[in-house]
Amino acid sequence: MEHIRGSIMRSLEGAIRKLVDSNRLCADVLDHLSSIALEVPKDARHGEFATPMALSLAGVARKAPREIASLIVEEMEQEGFSSYVERAEIAGPGFINFHLSSKWLVDTIGLVRSRDEKYGCSDYGRGERILVEFVSANPVGPLNIVNARAAAVGDTLVRLLNASGYSAASEFYVNDAGRQVSVLGESVYARYMELEGVDYPFPEDGYRGEYVKDVARKAMEEHGDRISAMDSDDARHFLQEFALNYILDWQRRSLEAYEVRFDRWFSERKLRQTGAVEDMVREMAEAGYTYEKDGAVWFRSSDYGDDKDRVLVKSDGLYTYVAPDLAYHRDKLARGFTKLIDILGPDHHGYEGRMQAGLKAFGHPDGTLEVLILQLVTLMRDGQPVKMSKRAGEFITMDDLLEEVPKDAARYFFIMRNTSSHLDFDLDLAKAQTTDNPVWYIQYAHARCCSIFRQAEAEGIQPTEWEQADVSCLVHPSEIDLVRKMASFPDEVLTAALERAPSRIAKYALELAGLFHSFYTDCRVISDDEAQTRARLALVDAARIVLRNVLGIMGVSAPERM
RNA sequence: GCGCCUGUAGCUCAGGGGAUAGAGCAACGGACUUCUAAUCCGUGGGCCGCAGGUUCGAUUCCUGCCAGGCGCGCCA
C-alpha cells in the first residue's frame, strides 16, 4: 500500500511542479508541497485515496479550490496515472479522489499473505531505541485497576512501536528504597507481633490491608523460628525484606497472568548502590542547578519550566523521590535510549514538570521524555459504578478483576478508550459471551475464518488449489470493503504507535471484524463456482492473518474455534 | 485559588481545520434448507456544554465562562 501511496504522491507533486513551471500556479505553492496529505477517505465512495490539497493551496495560489483541483487532475491525466489509479475525480469543495484499479486489490491480498505474521510491520522507526516505563507500582501492596490499565496500554504501545520499526523496551521501576518500604516493614512487624499475642501499636500511616496479615502469617510459617531468635531491629528488617519480596513476586505473577512481561524490573535500591544518585546531586550542585534552603537541597526546577523548585535532599539528609527518579531517567538515557515514555496514573501528573525540568537542565532536547497520563477507571456492574473505598476495605485489585473477567477481555477493555479519557469498564459486558462484547466479536471473526478452512478441508479442497488463486474476480462491495480495510492495517499500526494511541488499533480491530462478518453474510465462500471459491478462500486467508496480527498486537488470543 | 483531564445520539464512546458529524448498545422492523444466527441488513434518534475570536471554512484551533473527575508534600 505504501508504494501505491508513494506513486500517487510523486504524481501529484510532479503535476504541481509542471503547473508552476508553466505559470498556471504561482511559485509560492511549492513551499507547501511537504504538507501534501493523502488520506484514506472514511466514505468508500470517495475512492481509495483522497487529498484536500487543492483546498489548502487555495489561499496561497489565490484561486478557487475546485479550479486548482481540476488543473492538477488534468496535468496528472496528461502524464498518465500510475498503474494503480483508474481515475481521479474532483468532489465536494475541491477534494481530489483517487479510485484504484483492481490491481491494488490483487496485490493487497498477495502482500498480506506473503508477509504473513509480518504484515502490518514497517521499518519506519529505523531501530530508534525507546524505553517505555509503566505500572511501576510501589511494592507495598497488590496492583490496582489503574495499574491494570497501565499494563495493557503500556504493553500494547511497546508492541505497536516494535511493529513500526522502533526498538522499544518495557521497564518496571521498583521503588524498593524509599520510606514506604520501611512503613511496609513496620506494618508487617506490627501484624507479626499481633500474631504472637504481643500488644504492639500499629503504625499511624501503616498499610491496613488484609494482605499485610497474610504476609506476617506466611513469614511466621516459614521463618518463625529464625525470627524469634532475632532482636527486634533484625526482625523488623527481616520482615521488611520478606514482605518486599513477597509483594514483588505477587505483582510479577499478576502481570504474568495478564501476559505482560517486562524486559526489565529496575531496582531503585540497586541504582542507589551504584552511587548514581550522589553523583547526580553533586554534579547538579557543581553546575549551579541547586541551592540550600532550610537545611534542604533544592533543585531550581522552576528555571526549567516546573511550577516551583523541588527538594532533592531533605533536611534529614535523605533523598526525596525526585533525586533517585531523576537519576533513573538519566540512567535510561545513558543506556542508549533516545526517547523515553512514562505512563502514569492521573494522580502523578504533577510529576512530569519535575522530570522534564531535570532532563532539560541536563541538556536533553525537548521531547526526549514523553509522559502519558492515564485517566481513572470506573468499574460498572449492573449499570452502576462499583464503589471502592480503601478505608472500608472494599477494594478491587487487578487479581480480583482477572478472576472475574477473562484476560483477553480485560486487555481489550483497558485499551479501547483514549488514554486521556476516563474509562467506564463494564464488568457484565466484559464477561458476556455475546455479540455485544467487542472482544468476543473480534475473536469470533477469526474463529469463523478458521472454521471456513476446516469446512474446505472436509470437502476435500486442498490448500494448493487456492493458494495461487486469481483473486481479480472479487468484485462484491463487501469483498472490496474488507480488502480496503486490510490494506490500511500497516498505516493504522504506525499511526497508533506515533500517536501513542492503542485505542486506535482496538477500534480498527472492531471495524475489521465487522467488515468480515458482513462479507461472511453476503458472500458464500465455498460454492460450486470453483474459481470464486478459490479466490474467496485466499481472501479469507488474508483476513485471518490480519485479524490474528491485530489481536496479537493487543495481547489478545486468536482462538481457532469458539 | 492553581494545574491536568473530560463535556458529541437515551447510554458508552470515535472523529481533532474541510465532503451529508460516525460506531456499538438500547428501541423498532427484517434475514437461517447454506462455511458457526455467538452473525447480518434496515429505521428512527444530534444548538458536537455555553459565549466570543482566528479562518474562505470551526464539532475540531485560541480566549473566557459553566459542569464533572483527579491532583496541588522536605510522600511516591
XYZ file of C-alpha atoms (C1' of nucleotides) in Angstrom:
638
model
C 0.000 0.000 0.000
C 2.902 2.291 0.794
C 4.226 2.040 -2.737
C 0.793 2.913 -4.104
C 0.632 5.940 -1.865
C 4.157 6.899 -2.847
C 3.419 6.698 -6.543
C 0.337 8.882 -6.212
C 2.272 11.386 -4.112
C 5.022 11.626 -6.726
C 2.487 12.013 -9.478
C 0.716 14.811 -7.541
C 3.951 16.588 -6.858
C 5.060 16.284 -10.474
C 1.799 17.770 -11.674
C 2.119 20.736 -9.368
C 5.695 21.418 -10.415
C 4.629 21.390 -14.050
C 1.790 23.798 -13.305
C 4.228 26.146 -11.623
C 6.751 25.852 -14.487
C 4.081 26.814 -16.969
C 2.873 29.659 -14.732
C -0.551 28.215 -14.225
C 0.098 28.213 -10.470
C 2.255 30.698 -8.624
C 5.592 29.560 -7.252
C 4.537 30.033 -3.625
C 2.664 26.744 -3.659
C 5.988 24.894 -3.853
C 6.637 25.853 -0.231
C 3.581 23.847 0.744
C 4.408 20.652 -1.097
C 5.735 18.943 2.008
C 2.365 19.233 3.682
C 0.533 17.283 0.972
C -1.867 14.969 2.745
C -3.022 11.822 1.034
C -5.630 10.244 3.231
C -7.805 7.173 3.159
C -11.356 8.542 2.989
C -13.898 7.368 5.517
C -16.506 7.021 2.827
C -15.751 4.331 0.232
C -17.479 6.386 -2.447
C -14.613 8.837 -2.181
C -12.161 6.320 -3.522
C -9.199 4.539 -2.003
C -7.190 7.723 -1.526
C -8.114 11.379 -1.393
C -6.332 14.656 -0.897
C -7.673 18.011 0.282
C -4.585 19.752 -1.059
C -6.435 21.945 -3.532
C -8.337 23.318 -0.541
C -5.218 24.037 1.450
C -3.441 25.604 -1.523
C -6.374 27.894 -2.308
C -5.103 30.680 -0.100
C -1.521 30.664 -1.397
C -2.466 30.173 -5.034
C -5.264 32.744 -4.861
C -7.519 30.529 -6.949
C -10.735 28.682 -6.206
C -10.095 25.194 -4.758
C -12.032 23.369 -7.450
C -10.141 25.241 -10.158
C -6.813 24.193 -8.659
C -8.049 20.635 -8.344
C -9.042 20.443 -11.978
C -5.690 21.875 -13.085
C -3.913 19.203 -11.072
C -6.094 16.377 -12.319
C -5.748 17.486 -15.952
C -2.000 17.620 -15.582
C -1.908 14.190 -13.946
C -4.010 12.753 -16.728
C -1.631 14.176 -19.337
C 1.261 12.455 -17.646
C -0.706 9.262 -17.245
C -1.730 7.943 -13.863
C 0.282 5.291 -12.107
C -0.728 1.730 -12.879
C -2.912 1.563 -9.782
C -5.024 4.652 -10.378
C -8.030 4.088 -12.578
C -9.472 7.581 -12.341
C -9.307 10.762 -10.326
C -12.321 12.904 -9.628
C -12.935 16.295 -8.113
C -15.538 16.254 -5.403
C -17.172 18.438 -2.802
C -15.426 21.756 -2.169
C -12.289 20.620 -4.041
C -11.144 17.215 -2.887
C -9.311 15.046 -5.375
C -10.390 11.439 -5.011
C -8.408 8.579 -6.471
C -10.143 5.383 -7.466
C -7.821 2.438 -7.912
C -7.971 -0.356 -10.443
C -8.423 -3.957 -9.359
C -4.655 -4.453 -9.462
C -4.340 -2.968 -5.973
C -6.833 -5.488 -4.630
C -4.931 -8.398 -6.113
C -1.658 -7.025 -4.821
C -3.037 -6.338 -1.357
C -4.234 -9.888 -0.827
C -0.920 -11.179 -2.111
C 1.041 -8.837 0.112
C -0.860 -9.798 3.246
C -0.366 -13.485 2.581
C 3.290 -13.239 1.707
C 4.134 -11.000 4.671
C 2.012 -13.193 6.941
C 2.888 -12.505 10.604
C 4.953 -9.528 9.453
C 2.005 -7.902 7.725
C 1.374 -4.618 9.477
C 5.006 -4.107 10.408
C 7.142 -1.375 8.914
C 10.664 -0.104 9.405
C 9.535 3.458 9.973
C 11.292 3.799 13.335
C 14.654 2.744 11.887
C 15.568 0.974 15.069
C 15.386 4.046 17.302
C 15.531 2.886 20.899
C 12.539 3.823 23.021
C 12.070 2.910 26.656
C 8.503 2.662 27.857
C 8.141 2.670 31.621
C 4.786 1.708 33.059
C 2.956 0.351 36.098
C 5.967 0.988 38.409
C 3.665 0.443 41.378
C 5.143 0.749 44.849
C 5.995 -2.688 46.201
C 3.750 -2.228 49.204
C 0.502 -3.809 48.074
C -1.439 -5.513 45.321
C -1.779 -3.984 41.862
C -4.920 -1.947 41.358
C -7.208 -1.215 38.460
C -5.279 1.753 37.103
C -2.137 -0.396 37.213
C -4.036 -2.916 35.112
C -4.951 -0.210 32.618
C -1.350 0.974 32.518
C -0.141 -2.579 31.947
C -2.472 -3.108 28.978
C -1.755 0.288 27.447
C 1.988 0.105 28.001
C 2.394 -3.408 26.706
C 0.314 -2.683 23.606
C 2.241 0.509 22.966
C 5.536 -1.395 23.111
C 4.170 -3.918 20.614
C 2.954 -1.122 18.329
C 6.331 0.599 18.445
C 8.226 -2.583 17.726
C 5.877 -3.342 14.833
C 6.638 0.133 13.487
C 10.348 -0.449 13.331
C 11.374 1.025 16.651
C 13.397 -0.901 19.145
C 11.164 -0.479 22.163
C 11.681 -1.989 25.607
C 9.438 -2.103 28.644
C 10.532 -1.381 32.162
C 9.021 -1.521 35.644
C 10.710 0.774 38.161
C 10.718 -0.776 41.604
C 10.655 1.778 44.412
C 12.336 -0.543 46.872
C 14.405 2.057 48.682
C 12.076 4.738 49.931
C 10.210 5.456 53.106
C 7.228 3.420 52.006
C 9.186 0.222 52.197
C 10.045 0.860 55.819
C 6.415 1.688 56.533
C 5.548 -1.652 54.963
C 8.133 -3.332 57.186
C 6.665 -1.638 60.262
C 3.172 -2.701 59.264
C 4.142 -6.326 58.811
C 6.116 -6.248 62.049
C 3.078 -4.952 63.922
C 0.877 -7.702 62.468
C 3.520 -10.252 63.308
C 3.599 -9.110 66.929
C -0.178 -9.327 66.943
C 0.045 -12.946 65.801
C 2.429 -13.628 68.638
C -0.110 -12.133 71.002
C 2.097 -9.157 71.840
C 0.356 -5.847 72.343
C 2.120 -3.671 69.782
C 0.828 -0.389 68.298
C 0.017 -0.410 64.586
C 1.836 2.445 62.814
C -0.238 5.553 62.211
C 0.388 5.609 58.441
C 0.745 1.819 58.117
C -0.825 -0.356 55.435
C -4.044 -1.747 56.821
C -4.942 -4.204 54.099
C -5.640 -7.828 54.932
C -2.695 -8.879 52.789
C -0.305 -7.444 55.387
C -1.632 -10.002 57.854
C -1.203 -12.707 55.221
C 2.413 -11.708 54.732
C 3.014 -11.812 58.500
C 1.362 -15.223 58.763
C 3.395 -16.567 55.877
C 6.604 -15.260 57.417
C 5.733 -16.918 60.676
C 5.001 -20.244 58.999
C 8.198 -20.242 57.005
C 10.662 -18.462 59.245
C 9.049 -18.288 62.691
C 11.952 -19.985 64.414
C 14.556 -17.697 62.912
C 12.566 -14.580 63.605
C 12.006 -15.390 67.250
C 15.761 -15.731 67.661
C 16.323 -12.176 66.345
C 16.370 -8.903 68.226
C 13.591 -6.518 67.289
C 15.615 -4.447 64.792
C 16.749 -7.552 62.930
C 13.253 -8.978 62.963
C 11.852 -5.744 61.626
C 14.408 -5.691 58.838
C 13.897 -9.345 58.037
C 10.141 -8.900 57.827
C 10.532 -5.833 55.641
C 12.651 -7.731 53.143
C 10.398 -10.736 53.311
C 7.350 -8.557 52.614
C 9.095 -6.753 49.788
C 9.966 -9.976 48.015
C 6.558 -11.431 48.696
C 4.771 -8.438 47.174
C 7.109 -8.088 44.207
C 6.557 -11.737 43.423
C 2.864 -11.233 43.726
C 2.887 -8.258 41.362
C 5.004 -10.189 38.906
C 2.566 -13.093 38.952
C -0.416 -10.798 38.451
C 1.221 -9.284 35.392
C 2.291 -12.685 34.142
C -1.322 -13.862 34.236
C -2.113 -10.805 32.167
C 0.615 -11.713 29.702
C 2.528 -8.550 30.388
C 6.225 -9.289 30.701
C 8.692 -6.513 31.316
C 12.059 -6.511 29.645
C 13.467 -5.296 32.916
C 12.477 -4.695 36.523
C 14.712 -1.828 37.560
C 15.534 -1.608 41.236
C 15.851 1.820 42.822
C 17.929 0.285 45.570
C 20.479 -1.041 43.118
C 20.598 2.315 41.400
C 21.408 3.956 44.737
C 24.085 1.401 45.445
C 25.964 2.407 42.315
C 26.282 5.924 43.678
C 24.409 7.344 40.704
C 22.162 9.473 42.881
C 25.009 11.077 44.868
C 26.934 11.695 41.670
C 23.981 13.355 40.082
C 23.200 15.597 43.050
C 26.845 16.614 43.274
C 27.030 17.383 39.574
C 23.878 19.403 39.803
C 25.334 21.400 42.683
C 28.551 21.995 40.768
C 26.610 23.158 37.757
C 24.658 25.560 39.927
C 21.302 23.858 39.421
C 20.713 23.614 43.156
C 20.753 25.751 46.294
C 20.367 25.157 50.008
C 17.445 26.453 51.985
C 16.036 25.446 55.383
C 18.661 22.723 55.623
C 17.495 21.054 52.405
C 18.962 20.921 48.911
C 16.614 22.325 46.287
C 16.668 21.879 42.518
C 15.988 25.117 40.638
C 13.415 23.275 38.553
C 11.328 26.412 38.066
C 14.175 27.730 35.906
C 13.411 24.835 33.570
C 9.677 25.058 33.322
C 8.429 23.473 36.560
C 5.861 25.420 38.635
C 8.179 25.551 41.624
C 11.535 24.380 42.888
C 11.801 20.864 44.284
C 13.628 19.425 47.236
C 16.239 16.836 46.269
C 17.753 16.205 49.688
C 15.605 16.680 52.760
C 16.839 18.438 55.897
C 17.241 14.999 57.493
C 19.759 14.116 54.792
C 17.532 11.626 52.961
C 16.590 11.987 49.327
C 13.091 12.780 48.218
C 11.833 10.560 45.401
C 12.794 13.293 42.933
C 16.534 12.659 43.182
C 16.581 8.914 42.503
C 13.831 9.238 39.897
C 15.862 11.820 38.009
C 18.946 9.669 38.315
C 16.888 6.778 36.971
C 15.800 8.754 33.912
C 19.395 9.760 33.347
C 20.381 6.137 33.570
C 17.845 5.206 30.895
C 19.398 7.731 28.532
C 22.900 6.602 29.434
C 21.888 3.103 28.376
C 21.342 4.356 24.846
C 17.605 5.015 24.736
C 16.942 8.201 22.830
C 13.271 8.507 23.655
C 11.596 7.856 26.986
C 7.894 7.314 27.503
C 6.442 7.231 31.033
C 2.907 6.043 31.545
C 1.481 7.394 34.786
C -1.761 7.498 36.693
C -3.768 10.722 36.934
C -2.558 11.379 40.478
C 1.011 11.782 39.218
C 0.523 14.400 36.600
C 2.487 16.976 38.609
C 5.462 14.668 38.347
C 6.037 15.455 34.702
C 7.214 19.032 35.285
C 9.978 17.894 37.659
C 11.295 15.216 35.334
C 11.119 17.435 32.278
C 12.962 20.171 34.178
C 15.686 17.738 35.187
C 16.223 16.425 31.686
C 16.225 19.942 30.327
C 18.860 21.023 32.858
C 20.996 18.071 31.797
C 20.775 19.350 28.250
C 18.492 16.780 26.682
C 16.337 18.179 23.884
C 12.643 18.850 24.404
C 10.591 15.818 23.584
C 13.142 13.338 24.921
C 10.653 12.414 27.632
C 7.004 11.950 26.860
C 4.569 11.463 29.697
C 1.284 9.735 29.063
C -1.240 10.334 31.816
C -3.923 7.680 32.104
C -7.242 8.769 33.477
C -9.235 6.897 36.074
C -11.186 3.703 35.639
C -14.682 3.203 36.985
C -15.837 -0.379 37.197
C -19.506 -0.746 36.301
C -21.742 -3.582 37.424
C -25.469 -3.743 36.644
C -25.124 -0.276 35.179
C -23.907 1.114 38.496
C -20.393 2.214 39.446
C -18.703 -0.215 41.808
C -17.851 1.733 44.929
C -14.300 1.315 46.059
C -13.096 2.579 49.361
C -9.676 1.737 50.694
C -10.753 2.548 54.218
C -13.735 0.228 54.165
C -11.598 -2.477 52.584
C -13.883 -2.621 49.550
C -11.106 -2.550 47.087
C -10.941 -4.407 43.824
C -7.420 -5.396 42.861
C -6.115 -6.383 39.471
C -6.212 -10.014 40.622
C -9.858 -9.698 41.642
C -10.650 -8.283 38.234
C -8.850 -11.058 36.387
C -10.626 -13.629 38.463
C -13.918 -12.220 37.295
C -13.114 -11.208 33.723
C -11.090 -13.170 31.145
C -7.631 -11.765 30.442
C -8.439 -11.155 26.776
C -11.469 -9.076 27.656
C -9.634 -7.112 30.340
C -6.796 -6.228 27.999
C -9.124 -5.145 25.245
C -11.382 -3.094 27.505
C -8.445 -1.259 29.015
C -7.092 -0.104 25.682
C -10.342 0.613 23.912
C -10.608 4.202 25.132
C -8.313 7.175 24.686
C -5.736 7.211 27.432
C -6.797 10.750 28.285
C -10.410 9.755 28.853
C -11.962 8.296 31.949
C -12.782 4.678 31.346
C -16.037 3.019 32.295
C -15.277 -0.679 32.497
C -18.477 -2.667 32.118
C -17.837 -5.902 34.017
C -21.017 -7.562 32.780
C -20.185 -6.813 29.159
C -16.578 -7.957 29.502
C -17.819 -11.325 30.760
C -20.603 -11.657 28.228
C -20.242 -14.345 25.592
C -22.389 -12.436 23.150
C -22.101 -10.249 20.127
C -22.270 -7.084 22.255
C -18.891 -7.908 23.692
C -16.363 -6.398 21.282
C -13.617 -8.866 22.201
C -15.879 -11.782 21.513
C -16.973 -10.236 18.272
C -13.406 -9.826 17.010
C -12.271 -13.248 18.173
C -15.324 -14.799 16.595
C -14.412 -13.293 13.242
C -11.063 -15.057 13.483
C -12.684 -18.318 14.554
C -15.052 -18.054 11.612
C -12.138 -17.783 9.198
C -10.636 -20.913 10.679
C -13.973 -22.642 10.533
C -14.227 -21.984 6.816
C -10.882 -23.681 6.274
C -11.989 -26.652 8.322
C -15.046 -26.892 6.110
C -12.952 -26.582 2.950
C -10.729 -29.369 4.160
C -13.744 -31.525 4.976
C -14.944 -31.011 1.422
C -11.595 -32.138 0.118
C -10.363 -28.760 -1.091
C -6.577 -28.743 -0.856
C -4.720 -25.555 0.093
C -2.657 -25.918 -3.073
C -5.868 -25.417 -5.033
C -6.414 -21.887 -3.760
C -3.031 -20.666 -2.592
C -2.195 -19.341 -6.044
C -5.785 -18.325 -6.794
C -6.582 -15.475 -9.146
C -8.404 -13.020 -6.887
C -9.225 -10.462 -9.548
C -12.742 -11.908 -9.766
C -13.581 -10.470 -6.339
C -15.911 -7.576 -7.038
C -18.643 -7.691 -4.400
C -18.754 -4.467 -2.358
C -18.339 -6.453 0.859
C -15.203 -8.041 -0.540
C -13.787 -4.712 -1.657
C -14.550 -3.076 1.693
C -12.793 -5.881 3.506
C -9.709 -5.579 1.305
C -9.654 -1.805 1.754
C -9.611 -2.277 5.480
C -6.875 -4.869 5.366
C -4.835 -2.620 3.094
C -4.825 0.162 5.668
C -3.543 -2.028 8.501
C 0.148 -1.019 8.312
C -0.926 2.622 8.290
C -3.151 2.062 11.295
C -0.377 0.379 13.238
C 2.031 3.203 12.529
C -0.461 5.928 13.351
C -1.407 4.231 16.607
C 2.285 3.955 17.504
C 3.106 7.554 16.617
C 0.084 8.931 18.410
C 0.743 6.638 21.395
C -2.855 5.612 20.982
C -3.525 1.901 21.472
C -7.239 2.709 21.339
C -6.903 3.324 17.619
C -5.844 -0.231 16.991
C -8.638 -1.551 19.189
C -11.110 0.380 17.084
C -9.519 -0.845 13.882
C -9.832 -4.448 15.034
C -13.521 -3.987 15.717
C -14.141 -2.421 12.327
C -12.168 -5.099 10.526
C -14.156 -7.812 12.284
C -17.402 -6.052 11.362
C -16.460 -5.959 7.694
C -15.527 -9.605 7.813
C -18.895 -10.554 9.332
C -20.707 -8.578 6.632
C -18.656 -10.294 3.956
C -19.405 -13.661 5.522
C -23.130 -12.993 5.368
C -23.101 -11.542 1.866
C -20.660 -13.883 0.193
C -20.779 -17.617 0.399
C -17.149 -18.750 0.305
C -17.390 -22.414 -0.572
C -19.697 -22.932 -3.516
C -19.973 -24.719 -6.870
C -18.117 -21.872 -8.535
C -14.587 -23.169 -8.248
C -12.738 -20.053 -9.335
C -14.740 -17.938 -6.932
C -14.288 -20.423 -4.124
C -10.536 -20.315 -4.560
C -10.426 -16.559 -4.736
C -12.566 -16.220 -1.634
C -10.508 -18.743 0.274
C -7.456 -16.621 -0.492
C -9.307 -13.556 0.747
C -10.402 -15.310 3.942
C -6.832 -16.421 4.478
C -5.695 -12.808 4.259
C -8.457 -11.724 6.636
C -7.437 -14.457 9.056
C -3.861 -13.167 9.003
C -4.789 -9.554 9.653
C -7.226 -10.484 12.429
C -4.626 -12.679 14.083
C -1.970 -9.965 13.782
C -4.137 -7.204 15.192
C -5.226 -9.396 18.092
C -1.576 -10.213 18.707
C -0.654 -6.550 18.972
C -3.310 -6.128 21.625
C -2.141 -9.182 23.527
C -5.478 -10.870 22.918
C -5.610 -14.505 21.835
C -6.920 -15.538 18.419
C -8.949 -18.716 19.009
C -9.444 -21.109 16.097
C -12.815 -22.216 17.340
C -15.236 -20.863 19.875
C -7.073 29.590 44.280
C -3.626 26.990 40.717
C -2.562 22.634 37.423
C -4.033 18.219 34.373
C -8.164 15.592 32.029
C -13.237 15.428 30.293
C -18.076 17.573 28.156
C -20.528 14.909 20.766
C -27.327 10.493 19.833
C -31.237 7.908 25.677
C -26.182 5.127 27.355
C -20.734 4.060 26.367
C -17.559 6.431 23.114
C -14.910 7.605 17.902
C -13.532 11.800 14.943
C -9.363 16.813 16.371
C -9.422 22.804 10.444
C -12.507 20.644 5.144
C -17.250 16.339 1.834
C -24.081 14.729 4.440
C -20.614 14.576 12.371
C -19.792 8.340 12.930
C -19.846 3.323 15.680
C -21.645 -0.023 19.381
C -25.525 -0.645 22.935
C -30.676 0.393 23.939
C -35.703 0.986 20.795
C -38.277 -0.619 16.433
C -38.623 -3.721 11.711
C -36.456 -7.603 8.804
C -32.861 -12.051 7.218
C -31.112 -19.036 8.654
C -32.662 -25.807 3.752
C -26.089 -22.937 3.468
C -18.817 -22.416 5.565
C -20.836 -21.141 13.473
C -27.771 -16.575 13.536
C -22.049 -16.049 19.119
C -23.898 -13.295 12.674
C -26.089 -9.826 9.144
C -29.439 -5.842 6.919
C -32.722 -1.660 7.669
C -35.378 2.573 10.537
C -35.679 6.383 13.987
C -32.552 9.400 17.181
C -27.729 15.415 17.386
C -27.872 24.023 19.045
C -20.799 18.495 18.930
C -21.628 22.194 27.219
C -22.295 27.987 26.583
C -20.320 32.738 24.592
C -16.834 35.271 21.847
C -12.343 35.180 18.464
C -8.961 33.414 14.250
C -10.244 31.387 9.128
C -12.632 31.067 2.533
C -14.338 27.172 6.084
C -14.557 25.584 13.409
C -17.532 19.953 16.464
C -12.002 20.375 15.693
C -7.540 25.844 16.956
C -7.473 30.346 20.688
C -9.776 33.078 24.938
C -13.440 33.372 28.662
C -17.363 31.010 31.245
C -20.305 26.687 33.093
C -20.334 21.461 34.688
C -17.800 16.856 36.249
C -13.225 13.888 37.578
C -8.235 13.994 39.546
C -4.148 16.416 41.690
C -1.512 20.614 44.175
C 4.095 17.344 50.436
C 11.160 18.003 52.758
C 5.008 11.235 50.256
C 5.769 8.140 45.544
